Short mmCIF file of C-alpha atoms in Angstrom, two decimals:
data_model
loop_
_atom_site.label_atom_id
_atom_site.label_comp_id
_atom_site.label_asym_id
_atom_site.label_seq_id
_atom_site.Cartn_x
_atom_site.Cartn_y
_atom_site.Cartn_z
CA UNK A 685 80.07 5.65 136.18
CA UNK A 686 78.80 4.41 132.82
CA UNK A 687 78.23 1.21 132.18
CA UNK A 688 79.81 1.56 128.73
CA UNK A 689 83.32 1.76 129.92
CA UNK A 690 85.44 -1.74 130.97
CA UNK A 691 86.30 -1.69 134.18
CA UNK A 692 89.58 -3.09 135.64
CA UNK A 693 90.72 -3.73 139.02
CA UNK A 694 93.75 -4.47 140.51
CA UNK A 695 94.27 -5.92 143.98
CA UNK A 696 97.76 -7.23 145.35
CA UNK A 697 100.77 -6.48 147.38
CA UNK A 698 101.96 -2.71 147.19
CA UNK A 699 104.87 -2.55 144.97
CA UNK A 700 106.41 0.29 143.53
CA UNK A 701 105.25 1.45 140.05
CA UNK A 702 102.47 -0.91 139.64
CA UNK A 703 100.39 1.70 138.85
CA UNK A 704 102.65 2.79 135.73
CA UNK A 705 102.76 -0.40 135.00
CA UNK A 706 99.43 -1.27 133.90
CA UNK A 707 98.43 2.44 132.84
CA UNK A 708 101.51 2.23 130.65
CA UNK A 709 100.16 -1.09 129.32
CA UNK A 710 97.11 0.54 128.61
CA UNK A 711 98.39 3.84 126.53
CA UNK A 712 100.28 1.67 124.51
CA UNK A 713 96.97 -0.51 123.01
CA UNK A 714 94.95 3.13 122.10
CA UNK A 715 92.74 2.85 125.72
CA UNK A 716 92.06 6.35 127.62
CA UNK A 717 91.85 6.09 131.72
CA UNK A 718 88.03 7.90 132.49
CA UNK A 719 88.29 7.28 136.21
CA UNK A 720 91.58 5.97 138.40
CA UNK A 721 91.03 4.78 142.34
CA UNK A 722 93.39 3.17 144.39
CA UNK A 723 93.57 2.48 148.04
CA UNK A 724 96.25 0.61 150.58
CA UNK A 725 94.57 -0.98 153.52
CA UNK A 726 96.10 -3.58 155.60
CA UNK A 727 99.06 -3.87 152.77
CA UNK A 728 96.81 -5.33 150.26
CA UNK A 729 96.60 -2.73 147.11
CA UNK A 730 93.50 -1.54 145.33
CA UNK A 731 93.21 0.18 141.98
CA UNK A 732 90.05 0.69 140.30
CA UNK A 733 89.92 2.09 136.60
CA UNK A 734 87.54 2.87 134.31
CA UNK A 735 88.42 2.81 130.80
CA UNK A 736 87.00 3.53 127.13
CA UNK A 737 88.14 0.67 125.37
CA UNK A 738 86.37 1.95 121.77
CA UNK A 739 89.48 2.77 120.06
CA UNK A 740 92.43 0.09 121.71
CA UNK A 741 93.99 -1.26 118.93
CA UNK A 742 93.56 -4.91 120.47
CA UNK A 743 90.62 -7.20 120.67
CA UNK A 744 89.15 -7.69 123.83
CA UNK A 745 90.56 -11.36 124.44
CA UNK A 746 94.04 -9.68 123.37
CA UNK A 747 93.61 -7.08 126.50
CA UNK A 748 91.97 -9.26 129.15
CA UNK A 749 95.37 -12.01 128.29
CA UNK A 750 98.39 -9.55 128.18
CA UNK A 751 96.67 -7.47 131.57
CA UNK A 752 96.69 -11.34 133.50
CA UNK A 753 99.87 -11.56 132.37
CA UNK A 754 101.26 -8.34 133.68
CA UNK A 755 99.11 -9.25 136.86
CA UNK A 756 101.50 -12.54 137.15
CA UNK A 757 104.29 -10.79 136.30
CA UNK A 758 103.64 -8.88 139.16
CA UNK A 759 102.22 -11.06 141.62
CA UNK A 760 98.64 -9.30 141.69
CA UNK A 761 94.97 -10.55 140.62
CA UNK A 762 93.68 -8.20 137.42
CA UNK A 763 90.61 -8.62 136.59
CA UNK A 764 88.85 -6.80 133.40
CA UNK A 765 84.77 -6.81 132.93
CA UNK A 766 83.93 -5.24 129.50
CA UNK A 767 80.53 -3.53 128.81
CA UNK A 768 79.18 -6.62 127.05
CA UNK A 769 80.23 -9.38 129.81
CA UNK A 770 77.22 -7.28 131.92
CA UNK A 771 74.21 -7.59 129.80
CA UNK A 772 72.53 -9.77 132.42
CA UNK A 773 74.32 -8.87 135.53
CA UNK A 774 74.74 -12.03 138.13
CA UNK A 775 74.38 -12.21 141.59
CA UNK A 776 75.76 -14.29 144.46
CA UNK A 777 74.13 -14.06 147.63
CA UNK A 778 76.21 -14.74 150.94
CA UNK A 779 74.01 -16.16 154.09
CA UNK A 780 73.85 -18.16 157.51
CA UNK A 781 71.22 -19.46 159.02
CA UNK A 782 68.43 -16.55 158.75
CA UNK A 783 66.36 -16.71 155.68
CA UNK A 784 63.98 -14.13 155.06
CA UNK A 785 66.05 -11.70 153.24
CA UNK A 786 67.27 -14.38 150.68
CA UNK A 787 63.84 -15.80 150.80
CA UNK A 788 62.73 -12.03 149.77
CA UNK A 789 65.22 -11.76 147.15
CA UNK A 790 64.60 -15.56 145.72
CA UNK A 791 60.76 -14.20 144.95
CA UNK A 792 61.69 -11.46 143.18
CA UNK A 793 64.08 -13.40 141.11
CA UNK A 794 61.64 -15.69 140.11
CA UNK A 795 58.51 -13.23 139.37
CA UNK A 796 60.72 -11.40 137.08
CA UNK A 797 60.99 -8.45 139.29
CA UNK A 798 64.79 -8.52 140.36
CA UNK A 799 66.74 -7.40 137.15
CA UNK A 800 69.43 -9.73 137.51
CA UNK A 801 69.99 -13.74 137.70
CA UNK A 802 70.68 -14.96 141.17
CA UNK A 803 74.20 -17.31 140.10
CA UNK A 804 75.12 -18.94 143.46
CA UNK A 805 74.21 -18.73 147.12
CA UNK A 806 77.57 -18.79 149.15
CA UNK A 807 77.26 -19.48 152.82
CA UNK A 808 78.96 -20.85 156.03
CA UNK A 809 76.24 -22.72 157.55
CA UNK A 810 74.08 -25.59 155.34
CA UNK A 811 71.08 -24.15 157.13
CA UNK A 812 69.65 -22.57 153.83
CA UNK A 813 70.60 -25.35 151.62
CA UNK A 814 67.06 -26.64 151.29
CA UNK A 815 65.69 -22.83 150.25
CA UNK A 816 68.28 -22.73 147.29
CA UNK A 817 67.31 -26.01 146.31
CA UNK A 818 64.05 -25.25 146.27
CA UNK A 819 64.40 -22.22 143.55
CA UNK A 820 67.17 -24.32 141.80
CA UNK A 821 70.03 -21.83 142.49
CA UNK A 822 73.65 -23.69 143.60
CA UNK A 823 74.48 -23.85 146.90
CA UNK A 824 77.66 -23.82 148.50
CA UNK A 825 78.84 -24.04 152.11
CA UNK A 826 82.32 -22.43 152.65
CA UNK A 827 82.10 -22.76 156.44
CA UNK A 828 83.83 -25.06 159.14
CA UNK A 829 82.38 -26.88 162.17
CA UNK A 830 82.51 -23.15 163.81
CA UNK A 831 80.95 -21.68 160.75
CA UNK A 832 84.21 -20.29 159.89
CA UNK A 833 84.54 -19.36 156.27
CA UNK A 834 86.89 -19.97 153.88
CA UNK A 835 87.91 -16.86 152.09
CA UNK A 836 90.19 -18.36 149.42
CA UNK A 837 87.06 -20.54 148.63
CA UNK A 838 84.38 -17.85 148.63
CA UNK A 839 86.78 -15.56 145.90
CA UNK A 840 87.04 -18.41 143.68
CA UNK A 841 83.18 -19.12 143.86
CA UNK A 842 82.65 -15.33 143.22
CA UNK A 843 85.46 -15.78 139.90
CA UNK A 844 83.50 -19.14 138.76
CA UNK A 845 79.91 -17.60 139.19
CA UNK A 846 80.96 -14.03 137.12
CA UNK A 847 79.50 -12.54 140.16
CA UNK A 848 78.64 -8.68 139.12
CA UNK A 849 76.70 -7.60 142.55
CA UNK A 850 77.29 -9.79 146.13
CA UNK A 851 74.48 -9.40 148.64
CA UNK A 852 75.18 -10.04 151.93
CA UNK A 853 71.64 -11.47 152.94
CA UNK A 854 71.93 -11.44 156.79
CA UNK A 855 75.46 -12.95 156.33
CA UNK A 856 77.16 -12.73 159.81
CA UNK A 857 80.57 -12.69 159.32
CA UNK A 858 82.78 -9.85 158.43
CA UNK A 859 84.59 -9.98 155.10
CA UNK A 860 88.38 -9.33 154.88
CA UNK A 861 89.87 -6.12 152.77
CA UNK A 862 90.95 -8.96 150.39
CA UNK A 863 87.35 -10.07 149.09
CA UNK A 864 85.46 -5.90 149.78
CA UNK A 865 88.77 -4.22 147.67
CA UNK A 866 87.90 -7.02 144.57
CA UNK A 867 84.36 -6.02 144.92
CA UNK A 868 84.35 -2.29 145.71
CA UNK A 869 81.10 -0.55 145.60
CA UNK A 870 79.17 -3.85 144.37
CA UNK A 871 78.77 -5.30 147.92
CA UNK A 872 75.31 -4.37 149.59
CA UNK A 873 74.56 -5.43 152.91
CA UNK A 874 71.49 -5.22 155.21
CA UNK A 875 71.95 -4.55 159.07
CA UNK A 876 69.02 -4.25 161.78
CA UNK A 877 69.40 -0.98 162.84
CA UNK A 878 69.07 3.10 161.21
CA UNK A 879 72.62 3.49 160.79
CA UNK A 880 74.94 4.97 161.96
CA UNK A 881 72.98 3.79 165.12
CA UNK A 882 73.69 0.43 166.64
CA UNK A 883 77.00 -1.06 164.34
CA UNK A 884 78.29 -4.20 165.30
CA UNK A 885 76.46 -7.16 166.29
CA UNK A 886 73.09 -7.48 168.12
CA UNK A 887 72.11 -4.02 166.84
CA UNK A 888 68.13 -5.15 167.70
CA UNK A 889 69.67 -5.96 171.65
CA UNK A 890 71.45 -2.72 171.54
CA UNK A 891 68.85 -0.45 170.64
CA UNK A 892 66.59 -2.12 173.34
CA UNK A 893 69.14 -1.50 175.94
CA UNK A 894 69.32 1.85 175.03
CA UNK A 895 65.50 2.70 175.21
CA UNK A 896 65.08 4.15 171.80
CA UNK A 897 61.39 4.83 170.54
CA UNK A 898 62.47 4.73 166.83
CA UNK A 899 64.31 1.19 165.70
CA UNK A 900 65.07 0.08 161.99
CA UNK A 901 67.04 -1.31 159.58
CA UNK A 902 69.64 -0.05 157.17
CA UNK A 903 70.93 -1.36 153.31
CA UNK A 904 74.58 0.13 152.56
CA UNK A 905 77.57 -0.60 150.26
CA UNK A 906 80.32 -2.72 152.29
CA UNK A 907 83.63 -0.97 153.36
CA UNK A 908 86.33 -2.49 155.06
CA UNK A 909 85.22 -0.40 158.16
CA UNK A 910 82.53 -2.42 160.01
CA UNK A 911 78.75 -0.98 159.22
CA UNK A 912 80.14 2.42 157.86
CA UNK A 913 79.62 2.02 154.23
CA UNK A 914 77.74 4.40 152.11
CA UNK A 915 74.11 4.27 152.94
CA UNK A 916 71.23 3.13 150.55
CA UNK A 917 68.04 2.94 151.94
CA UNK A 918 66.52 2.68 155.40
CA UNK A 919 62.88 1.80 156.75
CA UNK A 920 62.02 2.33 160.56
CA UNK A 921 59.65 1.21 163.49
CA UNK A 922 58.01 1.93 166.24
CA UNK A 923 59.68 0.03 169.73
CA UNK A 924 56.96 -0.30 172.00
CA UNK A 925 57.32 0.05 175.98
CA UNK A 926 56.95 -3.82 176.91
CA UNK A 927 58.56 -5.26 173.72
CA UNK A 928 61.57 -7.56 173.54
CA UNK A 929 64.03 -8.52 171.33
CA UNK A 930 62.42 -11.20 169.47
CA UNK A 931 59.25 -8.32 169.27
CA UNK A 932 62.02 -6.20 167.52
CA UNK A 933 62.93 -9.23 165.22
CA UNK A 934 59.56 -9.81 164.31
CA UNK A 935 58.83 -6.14 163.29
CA UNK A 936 62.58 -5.47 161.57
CA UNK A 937 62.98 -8.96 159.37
CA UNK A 938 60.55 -7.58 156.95
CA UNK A 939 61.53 -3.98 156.36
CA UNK A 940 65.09 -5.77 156.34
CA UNK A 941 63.70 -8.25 153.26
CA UNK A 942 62.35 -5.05 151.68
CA UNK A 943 65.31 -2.25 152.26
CA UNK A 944 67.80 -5.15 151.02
CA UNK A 945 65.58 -5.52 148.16
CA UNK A 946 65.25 -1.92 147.10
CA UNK A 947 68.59 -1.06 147.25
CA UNK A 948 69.68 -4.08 145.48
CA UNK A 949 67.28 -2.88 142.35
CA UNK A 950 68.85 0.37 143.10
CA UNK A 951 72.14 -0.83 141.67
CA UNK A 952 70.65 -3.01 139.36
CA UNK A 953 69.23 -0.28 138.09
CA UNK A 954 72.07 1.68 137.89
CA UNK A 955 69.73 4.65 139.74
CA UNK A 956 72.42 5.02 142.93
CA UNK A 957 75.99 5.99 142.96
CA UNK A 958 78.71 6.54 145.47
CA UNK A 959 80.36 10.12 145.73
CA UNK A 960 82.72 11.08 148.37
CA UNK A 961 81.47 8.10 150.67
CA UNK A 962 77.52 9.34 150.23
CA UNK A 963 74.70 7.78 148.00
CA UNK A 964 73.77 9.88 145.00
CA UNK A 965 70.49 9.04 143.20
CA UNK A 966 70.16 9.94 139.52
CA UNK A 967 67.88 12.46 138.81
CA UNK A 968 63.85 12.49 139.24
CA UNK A 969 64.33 8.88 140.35
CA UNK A 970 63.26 9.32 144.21
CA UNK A 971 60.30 8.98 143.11
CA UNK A 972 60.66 5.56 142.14
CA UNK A 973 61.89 4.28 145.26
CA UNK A 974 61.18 4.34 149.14
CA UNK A 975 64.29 5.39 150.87
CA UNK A 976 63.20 5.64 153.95
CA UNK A 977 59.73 6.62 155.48
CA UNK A 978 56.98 5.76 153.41
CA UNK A 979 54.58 8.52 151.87
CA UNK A 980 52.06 7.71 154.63
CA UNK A 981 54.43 8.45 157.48
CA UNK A 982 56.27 11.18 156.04
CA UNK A 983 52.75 12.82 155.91
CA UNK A 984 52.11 12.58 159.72
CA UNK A 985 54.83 14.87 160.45
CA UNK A 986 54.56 18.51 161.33
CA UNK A 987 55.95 20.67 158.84
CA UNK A 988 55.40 24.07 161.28
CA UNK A 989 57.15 26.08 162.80
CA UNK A 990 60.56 26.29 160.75
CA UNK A 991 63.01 29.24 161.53
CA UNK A 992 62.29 32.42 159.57
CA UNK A 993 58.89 31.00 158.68
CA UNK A 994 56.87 32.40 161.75
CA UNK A 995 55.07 35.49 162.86
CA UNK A 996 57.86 36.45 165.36
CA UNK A 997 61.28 36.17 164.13
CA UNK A 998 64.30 36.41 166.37
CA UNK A 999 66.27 39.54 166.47
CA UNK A 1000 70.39 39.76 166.30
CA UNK A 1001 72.45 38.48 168.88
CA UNK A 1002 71.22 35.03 169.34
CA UNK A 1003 73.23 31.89 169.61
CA UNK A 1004 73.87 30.46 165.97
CA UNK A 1005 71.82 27.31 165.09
CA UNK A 1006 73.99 23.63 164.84
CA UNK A 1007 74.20 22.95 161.35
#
């Protein structure tokens, strides 16, 4: 989706003809719907729309007021980002205790290299206080004495800070369809294994147990089902024979820094999209990124024999390939 169309996003209790509702509202102040998506999970409502606000016969202010006040005549949250309230797109981090993916994404912030101002760290542990202060950004622990976070809390942080992109940097709790509907397809988290591989927690003790050769890590969009968003980018790593789980750690926390990292700039960027639950990357822009292997290891592998591509083909009659 362009970024020159407002965006506005519903999220609520279901109720009959909310939807006409607000696209009513809309028609009626000269604003054409580009893209409509709604969803129903766990009774909260989501609606998504995209809109070309060029010709409404409102100013913005007018719009953003009269769609809150439909929203509390309703009893749901509307929230409306023009084109111009992204110029420099804002980012809140959520963490725990682990720090080298926000440490990762701190550096890049300050050497220029991120894209986007890092508002607000939001996390559930005060472990990481002292790195935020360091780099100046707010802090703010939402957590109890178990680490359990306030929700309620968080969504107003994310309101205050004008938060455009949330990176879940090693955050290890799960959000609720409440906070992921408000922020759908702008939630990007990292987890330690190569997806769909390993979901859950301790992914890095799971893919011990399990013997694999092959480990890594994986950056995707947040759904409300656990580790099966859209994926982004992934780097891998050899597991050797003898090695244990904190040998695993030691080998994944950087590709999980970097993966995090890429696919953040990836959104930034505005270089990725989602389509029918799948990554898209604009075009000739691979090339700009490392998705997965680097060029190096991608190199090392055998490109011989392929079907069809040998001396000796296989006649009729065979069993059909898996696709």
């Amino acid at each position: 989706m362009t970024t020159d169309l407002t965006e506005i996003t519903v999220i609520g209790g279901d109720k009959t003809g909310l939807i006409a509702r607000v696209t009513s509202l809309l028609f009626e102040r000269g604003i054409n719907i580009e893209d409509l998506d709604q969803a129903v999970r766990d009774d909260i409502f989501r609606m998504t729309m995209h809109v070309d606000t060029t010709d409404m016969v409102c100013k913005p202010e007018t719009l953003r007021d009269d769609l809150h006040d439909l929203g509390d005549e309703l009893g749901v949250d509307v929230q409306v980002r023009f084109p111009s309230d992204r110029e420099t797109q804002q980012i809140a981090v959520l963490a725990t205790k682990e720090s080298h993916c926000l440490e990762r994404l701190f550096q890049a912030w300050a050497s220029g290299d991120l894209g986007a101002d890092i508002s607000v760290v939001i996390a559930n542990h005060d472990d990481l206080e002292p790195l935020a202060e360091k780099y100046d950004i707010p802090f703010h622990d939402v957590g109890d004495g178990k680490g359990t976070p306030d929700e309620d809390e968080i969504l107003d942080l994310l309101n205050e800070y004008d938060a455009d992109l949330i990176v879940l940097a090693r955050y290890m709790r799960i959000l609720s369809p409440d906070v992921v509907f408000r922020f759908e397809d702008r939630i990007i988290n990292i987890h330690p294994s190569l997806l769909p591989a390993f979901p859950g927690a301790k992914a890095y003790r799971q893919a011990l147990e399990e013997g694999v050769r092959i480990a890594g890590v994986t950056a995707h969009y947040v759904t409300t089902d656990l580790d099966q968003g859209p994926i982004i980018t992934q780097r891998a790593f050899d597991v050797p024979d003898d090695a244990s789980i904190d040998d695993l750690k030691e080998r994944g926390q950087p590709l999980e820094a970097e993966a995090l990292l890429e696919a953040v700039r990836l959104h930034l960027n505005g270089d990725v999209s989602v389509h029918r639950g799948r990554t898209r990357l604009r075009e000739a822009r691979e090339e700009n990124y490392q998705l997965g292997l680097s060029p190096e290891a991608s190199s090392a592998n055998p490109d011989r024999p392929v079907d069809g591509l040998g001396d000796i083909v296989a006649g009729d009659g065979g069993e059909e390939a898996d696709d």
